[in-house]
XYZ file of N, CA and C in Angstrom:
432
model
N 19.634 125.746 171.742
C 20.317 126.948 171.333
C 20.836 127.715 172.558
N 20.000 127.694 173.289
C 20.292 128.609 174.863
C 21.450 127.832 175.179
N 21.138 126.664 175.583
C 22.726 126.032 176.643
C 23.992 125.919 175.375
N 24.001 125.952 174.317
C 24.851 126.124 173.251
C 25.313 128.021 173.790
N 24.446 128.619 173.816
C 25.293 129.960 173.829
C 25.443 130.299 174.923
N 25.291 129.508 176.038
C 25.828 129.854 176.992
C 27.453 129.246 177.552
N 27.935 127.719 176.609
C 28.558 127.330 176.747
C 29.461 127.905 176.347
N 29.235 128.971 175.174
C 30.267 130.036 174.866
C 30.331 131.349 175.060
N 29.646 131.682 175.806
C 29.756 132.453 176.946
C 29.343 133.838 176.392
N 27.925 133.663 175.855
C 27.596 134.832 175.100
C 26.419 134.731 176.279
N 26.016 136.544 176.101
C 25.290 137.163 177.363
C 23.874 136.204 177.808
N 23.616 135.874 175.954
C 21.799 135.183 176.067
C 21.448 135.038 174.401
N 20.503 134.656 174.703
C 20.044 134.337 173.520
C 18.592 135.631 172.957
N 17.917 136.102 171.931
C 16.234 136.715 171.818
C 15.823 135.617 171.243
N 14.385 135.697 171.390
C 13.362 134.868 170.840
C 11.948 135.666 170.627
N 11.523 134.969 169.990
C 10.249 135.646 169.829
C 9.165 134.465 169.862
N 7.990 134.656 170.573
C 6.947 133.540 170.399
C 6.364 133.212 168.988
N 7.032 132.505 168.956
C 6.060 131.371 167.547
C 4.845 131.895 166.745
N 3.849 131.894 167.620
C 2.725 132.860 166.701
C 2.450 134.203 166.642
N 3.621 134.601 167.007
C 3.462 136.356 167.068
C 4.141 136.800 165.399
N 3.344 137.893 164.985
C 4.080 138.350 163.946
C 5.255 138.663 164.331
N 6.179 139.213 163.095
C 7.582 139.892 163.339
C 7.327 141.060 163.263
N 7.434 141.921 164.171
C 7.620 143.576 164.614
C 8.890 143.682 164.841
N 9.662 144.906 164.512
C 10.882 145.748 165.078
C 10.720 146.339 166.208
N 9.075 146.753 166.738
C 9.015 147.057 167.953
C 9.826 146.436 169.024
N 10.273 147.047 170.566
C 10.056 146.459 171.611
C 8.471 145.927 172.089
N 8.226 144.477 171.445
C 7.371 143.960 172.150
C 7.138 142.753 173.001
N 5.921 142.074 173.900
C 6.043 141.299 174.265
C 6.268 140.348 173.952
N 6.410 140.145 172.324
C 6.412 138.719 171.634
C 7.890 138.424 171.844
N 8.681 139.414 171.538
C 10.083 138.972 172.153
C 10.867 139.208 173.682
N 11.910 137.910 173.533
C 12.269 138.008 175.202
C 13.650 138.088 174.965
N 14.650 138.647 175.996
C 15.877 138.501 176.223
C 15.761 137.504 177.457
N 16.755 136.557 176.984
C 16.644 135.450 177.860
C 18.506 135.361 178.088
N 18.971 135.694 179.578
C 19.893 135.890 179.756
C 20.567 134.559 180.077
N 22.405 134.242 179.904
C 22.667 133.864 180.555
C 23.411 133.744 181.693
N 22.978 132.827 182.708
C 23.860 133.325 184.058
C 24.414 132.468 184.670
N 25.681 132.630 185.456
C 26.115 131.903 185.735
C 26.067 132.058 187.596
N 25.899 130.889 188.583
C 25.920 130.951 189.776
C 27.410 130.233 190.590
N 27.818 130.880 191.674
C 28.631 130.275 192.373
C 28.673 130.776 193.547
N 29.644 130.083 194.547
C 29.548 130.306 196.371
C 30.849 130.759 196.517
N 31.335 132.308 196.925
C 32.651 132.979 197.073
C 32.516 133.197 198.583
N 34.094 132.958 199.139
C 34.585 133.427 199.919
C 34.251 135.074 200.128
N 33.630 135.443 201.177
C 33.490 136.534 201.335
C 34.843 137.150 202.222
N 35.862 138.064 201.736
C 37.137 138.539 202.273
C 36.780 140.036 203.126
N 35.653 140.843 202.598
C 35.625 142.054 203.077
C 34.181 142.474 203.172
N 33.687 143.490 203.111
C 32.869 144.174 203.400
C 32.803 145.882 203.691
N 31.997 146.811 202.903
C 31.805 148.022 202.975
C 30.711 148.466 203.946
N 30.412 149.100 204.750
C 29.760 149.490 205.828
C 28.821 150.196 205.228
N 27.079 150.496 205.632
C 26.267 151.426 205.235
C 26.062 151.742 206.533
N 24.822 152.885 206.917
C 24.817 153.038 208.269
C 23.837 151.785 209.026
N 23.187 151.285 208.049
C 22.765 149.818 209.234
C 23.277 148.681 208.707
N 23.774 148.576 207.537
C 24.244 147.004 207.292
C 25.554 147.312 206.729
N 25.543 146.579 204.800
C 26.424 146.582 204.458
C 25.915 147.159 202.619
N 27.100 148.013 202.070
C 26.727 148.130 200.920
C 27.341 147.796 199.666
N 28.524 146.753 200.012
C 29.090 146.100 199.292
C 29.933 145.026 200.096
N 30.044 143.485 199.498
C 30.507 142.522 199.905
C 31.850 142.396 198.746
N 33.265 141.864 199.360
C 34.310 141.545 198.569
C 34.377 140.689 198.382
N 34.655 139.601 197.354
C 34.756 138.067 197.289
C 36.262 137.903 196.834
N 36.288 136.623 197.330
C 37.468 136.101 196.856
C 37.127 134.648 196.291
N 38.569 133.935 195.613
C 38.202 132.989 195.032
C 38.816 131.906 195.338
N 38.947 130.972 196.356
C 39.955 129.858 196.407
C 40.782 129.407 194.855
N 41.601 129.058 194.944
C 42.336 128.555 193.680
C 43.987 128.215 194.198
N 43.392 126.575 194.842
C 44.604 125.953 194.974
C 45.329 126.779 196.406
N 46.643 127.250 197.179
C 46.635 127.632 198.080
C 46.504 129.341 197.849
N 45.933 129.492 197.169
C 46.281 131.113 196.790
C 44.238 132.026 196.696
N 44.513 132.923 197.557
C 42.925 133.326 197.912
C 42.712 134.454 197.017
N 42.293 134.583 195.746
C 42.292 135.570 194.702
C 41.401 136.199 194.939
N 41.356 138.017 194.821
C 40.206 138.796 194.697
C 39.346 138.912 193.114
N 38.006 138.826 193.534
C 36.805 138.976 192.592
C 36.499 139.551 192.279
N 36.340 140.680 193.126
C 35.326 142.081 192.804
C 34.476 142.374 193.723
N 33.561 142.658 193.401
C 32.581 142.805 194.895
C 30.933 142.479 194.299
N 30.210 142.500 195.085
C 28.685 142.612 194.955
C 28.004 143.325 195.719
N 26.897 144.284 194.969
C 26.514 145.513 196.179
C 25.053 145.460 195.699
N 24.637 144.293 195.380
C 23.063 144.625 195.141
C 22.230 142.790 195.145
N 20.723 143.094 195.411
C 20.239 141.799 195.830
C 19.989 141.445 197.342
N 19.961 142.144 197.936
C 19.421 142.394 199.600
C 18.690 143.309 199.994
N 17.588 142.940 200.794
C 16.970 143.956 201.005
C 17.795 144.612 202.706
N 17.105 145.597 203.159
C 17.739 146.248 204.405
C 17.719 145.713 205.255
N 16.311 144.841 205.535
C 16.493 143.800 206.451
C 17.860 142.699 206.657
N 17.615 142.164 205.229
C 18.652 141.048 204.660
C 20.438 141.707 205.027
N 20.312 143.149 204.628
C 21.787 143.936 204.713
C 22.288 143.873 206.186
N 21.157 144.331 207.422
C 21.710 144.103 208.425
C 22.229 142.682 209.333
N 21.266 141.631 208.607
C 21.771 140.469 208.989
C 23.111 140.370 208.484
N 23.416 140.351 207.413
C 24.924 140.062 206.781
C 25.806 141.126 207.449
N 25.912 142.065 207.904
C 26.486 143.074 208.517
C 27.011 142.118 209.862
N 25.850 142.025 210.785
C 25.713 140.941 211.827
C 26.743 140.264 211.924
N 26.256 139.274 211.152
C 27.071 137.762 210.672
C 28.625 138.168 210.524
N 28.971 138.969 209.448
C 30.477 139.359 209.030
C 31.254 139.784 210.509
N 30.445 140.970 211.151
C 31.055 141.110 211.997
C 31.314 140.523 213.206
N 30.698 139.116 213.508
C 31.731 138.117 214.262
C 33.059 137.493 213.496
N 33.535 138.234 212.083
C 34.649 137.627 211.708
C 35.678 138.357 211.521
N 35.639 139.580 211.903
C 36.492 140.658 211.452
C 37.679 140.735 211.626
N 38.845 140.877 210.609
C 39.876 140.357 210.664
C 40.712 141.906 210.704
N 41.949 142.030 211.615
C 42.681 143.271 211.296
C 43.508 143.306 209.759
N 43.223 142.735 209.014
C 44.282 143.155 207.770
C 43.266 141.574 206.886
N 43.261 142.057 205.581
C 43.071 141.179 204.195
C 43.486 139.892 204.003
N 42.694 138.795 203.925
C 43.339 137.101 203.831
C 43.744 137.001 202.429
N 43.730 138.036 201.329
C 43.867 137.847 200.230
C 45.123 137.247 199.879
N 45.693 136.613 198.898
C 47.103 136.679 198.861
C 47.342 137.222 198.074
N 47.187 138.407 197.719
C 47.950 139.633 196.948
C 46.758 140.509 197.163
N 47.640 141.108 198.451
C 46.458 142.597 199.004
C 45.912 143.526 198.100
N 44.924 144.076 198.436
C 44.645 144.768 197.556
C 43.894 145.640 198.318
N 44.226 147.478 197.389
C 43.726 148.671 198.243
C 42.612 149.351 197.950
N 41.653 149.342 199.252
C 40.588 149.296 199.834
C 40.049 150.235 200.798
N 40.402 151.184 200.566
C 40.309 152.113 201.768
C 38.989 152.003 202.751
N 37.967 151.770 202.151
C 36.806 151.595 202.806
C 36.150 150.292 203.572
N 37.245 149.270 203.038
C 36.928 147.692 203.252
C 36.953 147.346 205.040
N 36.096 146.807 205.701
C 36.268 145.978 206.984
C 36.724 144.557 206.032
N 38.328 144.246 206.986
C 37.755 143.000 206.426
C 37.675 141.517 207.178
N 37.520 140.687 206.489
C 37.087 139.233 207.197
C 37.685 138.156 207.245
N 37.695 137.146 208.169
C 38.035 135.829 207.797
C 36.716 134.962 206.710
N 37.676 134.610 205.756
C 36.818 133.941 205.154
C 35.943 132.861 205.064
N 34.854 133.121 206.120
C 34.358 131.664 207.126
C 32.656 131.929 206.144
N 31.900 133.043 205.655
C 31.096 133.009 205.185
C 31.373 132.956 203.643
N 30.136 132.247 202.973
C 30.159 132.326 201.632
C 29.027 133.193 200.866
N 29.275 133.739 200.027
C 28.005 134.493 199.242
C 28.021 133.937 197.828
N 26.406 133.224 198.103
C 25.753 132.777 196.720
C 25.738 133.832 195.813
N 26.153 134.219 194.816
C 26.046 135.246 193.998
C 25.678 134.314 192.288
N 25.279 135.666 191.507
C 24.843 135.369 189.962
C 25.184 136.400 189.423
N 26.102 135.921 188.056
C 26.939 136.884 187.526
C 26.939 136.337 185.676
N 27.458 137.626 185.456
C 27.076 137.177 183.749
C 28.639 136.559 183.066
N 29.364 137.735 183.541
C 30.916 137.384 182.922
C 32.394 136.983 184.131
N 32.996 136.929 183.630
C 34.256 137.039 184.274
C 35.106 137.941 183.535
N 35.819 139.513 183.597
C 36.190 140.174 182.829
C 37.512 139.635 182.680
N 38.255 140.346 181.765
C 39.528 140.294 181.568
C 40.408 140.492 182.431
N 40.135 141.298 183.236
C 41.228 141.744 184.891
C 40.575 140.207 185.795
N 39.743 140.085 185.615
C 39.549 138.067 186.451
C 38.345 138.789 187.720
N 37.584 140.099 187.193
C 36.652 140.472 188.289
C 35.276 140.028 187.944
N 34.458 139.725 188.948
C 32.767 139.400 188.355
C 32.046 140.553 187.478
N 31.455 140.333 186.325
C 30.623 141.525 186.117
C 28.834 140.716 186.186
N 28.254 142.460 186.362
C 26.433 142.236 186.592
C 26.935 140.823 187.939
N 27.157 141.256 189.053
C 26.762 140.455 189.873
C 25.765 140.762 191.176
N 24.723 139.814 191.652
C 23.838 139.594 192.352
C 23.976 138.800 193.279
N 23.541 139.530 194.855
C 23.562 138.321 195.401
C 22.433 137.312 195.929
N 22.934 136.545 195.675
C 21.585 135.402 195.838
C 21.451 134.989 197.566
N 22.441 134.536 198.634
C 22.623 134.075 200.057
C 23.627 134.095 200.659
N 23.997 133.867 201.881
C 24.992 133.650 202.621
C 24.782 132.856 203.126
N 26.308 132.037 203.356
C 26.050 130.255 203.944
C 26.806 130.857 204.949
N 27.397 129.819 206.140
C 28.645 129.753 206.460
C 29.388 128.598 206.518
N 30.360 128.295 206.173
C 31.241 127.050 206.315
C 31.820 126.807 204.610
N 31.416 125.807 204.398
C 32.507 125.469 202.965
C 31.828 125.468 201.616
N 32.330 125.924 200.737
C 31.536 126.318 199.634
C 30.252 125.432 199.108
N 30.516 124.513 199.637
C 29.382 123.334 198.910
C 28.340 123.154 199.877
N 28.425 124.052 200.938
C 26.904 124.160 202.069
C 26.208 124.796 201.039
């Protein structure tokens, strides 16, 4: 049932354990069991905090054209934030690799040499990530 509703791209599935009565309560017998989807984006930009970073921009390869995603601003701890801060900023690019810029007033941005593992529920209608998390940063080609 789960990989059925996820193939159609519904959020998750509830369940309830087997030998539990049926309550209307919020209880432990039932679970929201989400679904999610993972992938490795071009990281294009980056928002500055005062020691790391508090939002990452992704982009999306597709054929020769570098599409914007949306961003991800959660799933690191401070430690983790200043490393990625680090890292980005040996790539810092004067102007957006996007191919159809987009305005950013706050964005540093990057060559797209790092990737961010992220986990996300949807893809909206404007083509941006929603509920996204980040899971790592690679560097080199999406399939590191």
């Amino acid at each position: 049932m789960f990989e059925a509703a996820s193939k159609l791209n519904y959020e998750g599935i509830i369940s309830k354990r087997v030998d539990a009565p049926y309550r209307s309560d919020r209880v432990e017998a039932w679970q929201k069991i989400k679904a999610v989807q993972r992938e490795k984006f071009p990281v294009v930009g980056f928002i500055k905090d005062p020691s790391g970073v508090a939002a990452l921009y992704l982009g999306k390869q597709e054929g020769k054209e570098l599409r914007y995603m949306g961003k991800v601003g959660t799933g690191w701890s401070r430690t983790k934030s200043a490393e990625i801060r680090k890292a980005l900023e040996t790539v810092v690019s004067p102007k957006t690799k996007l191919t159809k810029p987009i305005r950013k007033p706050k964005a540093t941005w990057v060559e797209p040499k790092f990737y961010a593992d992220v986990e996300y529920r949807d893809i909206t209608s404007e083509g941006l990530l929603r509920a996204s998390s980040f899971k790592g940063l690679s560097k080199g080609t999406r399939r590191s």
